[in-house]
């Protein structure tokens, strides 16, 4: 079973030539995620969501505090879906998939094709990324993250660059693949309805990178965005968001 | 989610047949204009040697062609061309190897970047004739001199383009690779190399052209064999025909080389990027 344990995590970016101030991206985040759950991390722009995922993925170092991502006591394998597809433009779709695999065998090839089929893209496996639409490219990104058989799945606003219709169908794809594998998932978003549609639990971050709220979402799957129950939870989350905004504003006035 | 256009297979094959014909026509038009270019060049040559100068100052194309043929069949064309070719390639390869290291330093180290940029400005603005003479002074008449000087002159072009290619690499692709646990060498061959390849190739091409010219020039001053040396010998015996014939042969070999190597590589790379 995979566990992500985040304790007192802070990240302060040092001043740069272009922006000569220290930036506190994360200000003491505590959270733990265990088992086959889908957790949404919800927060406004600049609240440190990407930073948080990068630290969990091990591509960014924390300033203080600790992150442990383990699977049965050993370091967990993560699969990362980024805000933009991040495919290698000089490789075909299939070869982009094979790039993240350690062994190049018939089996790994079949696995790659399996996940491409899952997101409806097996027919274009031999094309280059530039020959695909943005939505198709992002689906390759999703398939690639699942392909490494991750213990923990990290997703950073994967649909925020998409138009509403594409985003909607991609969420469906994601739900389908996730229900098939049920990997521990950390899904970053600033879209409330997206969070409610996908997550078992919503962790809200506020600017400065502090956990503000932690809301369980107990709705049956698969969920539909138009379902009244989904709408109701959305309303509740939005209300808490408003109270967070008020708190932030009040805090700013007081300080 | 693949959409299938609602047209009949017949219509599609009709369409593609027409497109094929157009593409063929364009290709022939292109070949034809290349031919016209060559013909025009030869006509202009005749005009200059007959009207502007006289055939003794500037021999006519057919005379030069005959002379070239004599050189190829009766003189030691192979020895001299091989000597020159070897030096160009050796200098170029030396430059390529050194450039990769220096380009890396320029891309990732601010101190080296400043230093090497200054040196590059200095070497690029030095007249190459001065360098050729300097080669003679430093190395004497040898094979090593032209090779080193060629490498020195060619290096900046590859080096700057290697650096440019490396700094142009999308950082996010590296982060992606790291998050998927790719090793350092996998990232180098999988991301850094292919993404800087276009830029490096452009630099290599430029460097190659410069190497050809530099090598010839150093041979004129500081060699005892090679095409440059032959050109000087012809010059010393007032043999304009031989001079031009050797030059033409040198250019011909260079063009063939260019086409065989760089064009082919570029053709392979087309469509693989961006
Ligand atoms: N490499 C960096 N260097 C300096 N500051 C950074 C860096 N990356 C992020 N920051 C700063 O840290 C803060 C949090 O950034 P982060 O990208 O984690 O936010 P986010 O919640 O993902 O925002 P968004 O929703 O816009 O993607 C921001 O103020 C940002 O300017
Ligand atoms: Mg972000």
XYZ file of C-alpha atoms in Angstrom, chain B residues 59-244:
186
model
C 40.888 30.659 -69.058
C 37.594 29.579 -70.538
C 35.483 26.888 -68.843
C 36.255 24.160 -71.381
C 39.978 24.797 -71.048
C 39.727 24.553 -67.275
C 37.649 21.400 -67.636
C 40.301 19.830 -69.866
C 43.032 20.875 -67.456
C 41.066 19.381 -64.545
C 40.767 16.149 -66.441
C 44.528 16.121 -67.043
C 45.113 16.721 -63.363
C 42.816 13.859 -62.411
C 44.216 11.407 -64.939
C 47.869 12.342 -65.294
C 49.007 14.223 -62.201
C 48.886 13.066 -58.576
C 45.429 14.405 -57.944
C 44.660 11.721 -55.410
C 47.702 12.351 -53.249
C 47.053 16.059 -52.946
C 43.293 15.842 -52.602
C 43.649 13.120 -50.013
C 46.119 15.199 -48.056
C 43.788 18.183 -48.056
C 40.703 16.138 -47.310
C 42.428 14.425 -44.446
C 43.454 17.741 -42.907
C 40.011 19.270 -43.299
C 38.372 16.269 -41.677
C 40.946 15.994 -38.912
C 40.641 19.698 -38.128
C 36.877 19.518 -38.258
C 36.666 16.486 -36.002
C 39.093 18.016 -33.544
C 36.944 21.156 -33.528
C 33.786 19.093 -33.030
C 35.166 17.221 -30.040
C 36.582 20.330 -28.376
C 33.366 22.245 -29.147
C 31.156 19.785 -27.341
C 33.100 20.271 -24.121
C 33.421 24.041 -24.467
C 29.790 24.418 -25.556
C 28.754 22.536 -22.441
C 30.815 24.899 -20.291
C 29.328 27.957 -21.988
C 25.811 26.666 -21.466
C 26.157 25.763 -17.808
C 28.914 27.906 -16.330
C 28.753 31.692 -16.200
C 32.476 32.183 -15.645
C 33.463 30.062 -18.671
C 30.720 31.709 -20.702
C 32.258 35.150 -20.230
C 35.778 33.937 -20.870
C 35.017 31.901 -23.981
C 32.773 34.562 -25.505
C 35.639 37.024 -25.281
C 38.023 34.570 -26.898
C 35.524 33.850 -29.648
C 35.094 37.527 -30.432
C 38.846 37.786 -30.645
C 39.374 34.787 -32.959
C 36.404 35.506 -35.200
C 37.622 39.023 -35.868
C 41.209 37.950 -36.601
C 41.850 37.929 -40.374
C 42.326 34.347 -41.498
C 45.302 35.262 -43.659
C 47.063 36.378 -40.504
C 46.234 33.046 -38.921
C 47.537 31.168 -41.946
C 50.853 33.006 -41.788
C 50.978 32.523 -38.027
C 50.558 28.788 -38.633
C 53.696 28.798 -40.759
C 55.564 30.727 -38.081
C 54.497 28.453 -35.236
C 54.385 25.002 -36.842
C 56.626 25.438 -39.860
C 55.821 23.410 -42.969
C 53.922 20.436 -41.592
C 50.634 18.624 -41.642
C 49.904 19.465 -38.038
C 49.801 23.226 -38.628
C 46.878 23.298 -41.080
C 44.951 20.788 -38.948
C 45.327 22.847 -35.774
C 44.556 26.158 -37.449
C 41.528 24.684 -39.185
C 40.287 23.372 -35.857
C 40.872 26.731 -34.162
C 38.919 28.592 -36.816
C 36.069 26.066 -36.979
C 35.642 25.631 -33.229
C 33.739 28.858 -32.406
C 30.950 28.036 -34.853
C 30.229 24.583 -33.468
C 30.886 25.638 -29.888
C 28.450 28.552 -29.908
C 25.776 26.414 -31.523
C 26.292 23.578 -29.073
C 25.880 26.112 -26.272
C 22.842 27.618 -27.922
C 21.332 24.195 -28.454
C 21.892 23.245 -24.835
C 20.491 26.471 -23.390
C 17.504 26.104 -25.691
C 16.631 22.722 -24.212
C 13.193 22.731 -22.627
C 13.896 22.496 -18.885
C 10.490 20.953 -18.366
C 11.455 17.921 -20.447
C 14.407 17.367 -18.134
C 12.160 17.620 -15.066
C 9.801 15.166 -16.747
C 12.667 12.737 -17.337
C 13.883 13.046 -13.764
C 10.429 12.474 -12.327
C 10.228 9.264 -14.320
C 13.567 8.186 -12.915
C 15.644 8.527 -16.062
C 19.391 8.418 -15.461
C 21.796 11.196 -16.350
C 23.023 9.435 -19.473
C 19.484 8.635 -20.544
C 18.621 12.319 -20.247
C 21.687 13.282 -22.277
C 20.924 10.918 -25.133
C 17.151 11.181 -24.852
C 16.666 14.926 -24.386
C 19.805 17.078 -24.580
C 21.248 15.543 -27.727
C 18.153 15.407 -29.918
C 16.916 18.807 -28.851
C 20.191 20.563 -29.610
C 20.877 18.538 -32.744
C 19.372 20.991 -35.240
C 21.356 23.866 -33.825
C 24.547 21.806 -33.591
C 24.151 20.640 -37.161
C 23.726 24.190 -38.428
C 26.911 25.139 -36.602
C 28.741 22.092 -37.920
C 27.799 22.984 -41.464
C 29.057 26.509 -41.084
C 32.215 25.271 -39.393
C 32.788 22.791 -42.200
C 32.560 25.484 -44.862
C 34.987 27.628 -42.893
C 37.294 24.647 -42.365
C 37.570 24.022 -46.106
C 38.603 27.569 -46.807
C 40.950 27.899 -43.861
C 42.666 24.638 -44.655
C 43.277 25.629 -48.259
C 44.716 28.943 -47.169
C 47.116 27.446 -44.626
C 48.294 24.959 -47.237
C 49.211 27.791 -49.526
C 51.637 29.044 -46.883
C 52.582 26.095 -44.757
C 52.424 22.753 -46.552
C 54.456 20.641 -48.902
C 51.504 18.811 -50.386
C 47.765 19.279 -50.766
C 45.539 21.290 -53.061
C 46.568 24.624 -51.544
C 50.195 23.759 -52.113
C 49.426 22.882 -55.758
C 47.633 26.171 -56.234
C 50.657 28.019 -54.943
C 52.959 26.056 -57.227
C 50.778 26.859 -60.231
C 50.774 30.494 -59.191
C 54.548 30.585 -58.893
C 54.932 29.246 -62.441
C 52.285 31.647 -63.847
C 50.030 28.685 -64.605
C 46.596 30.324 -64.261
C 44.900 27.342 -65.856
C 46.293 24.964 -63.245
C 45.401 27.339 -60.424
C 41.781 27.587 -61.462
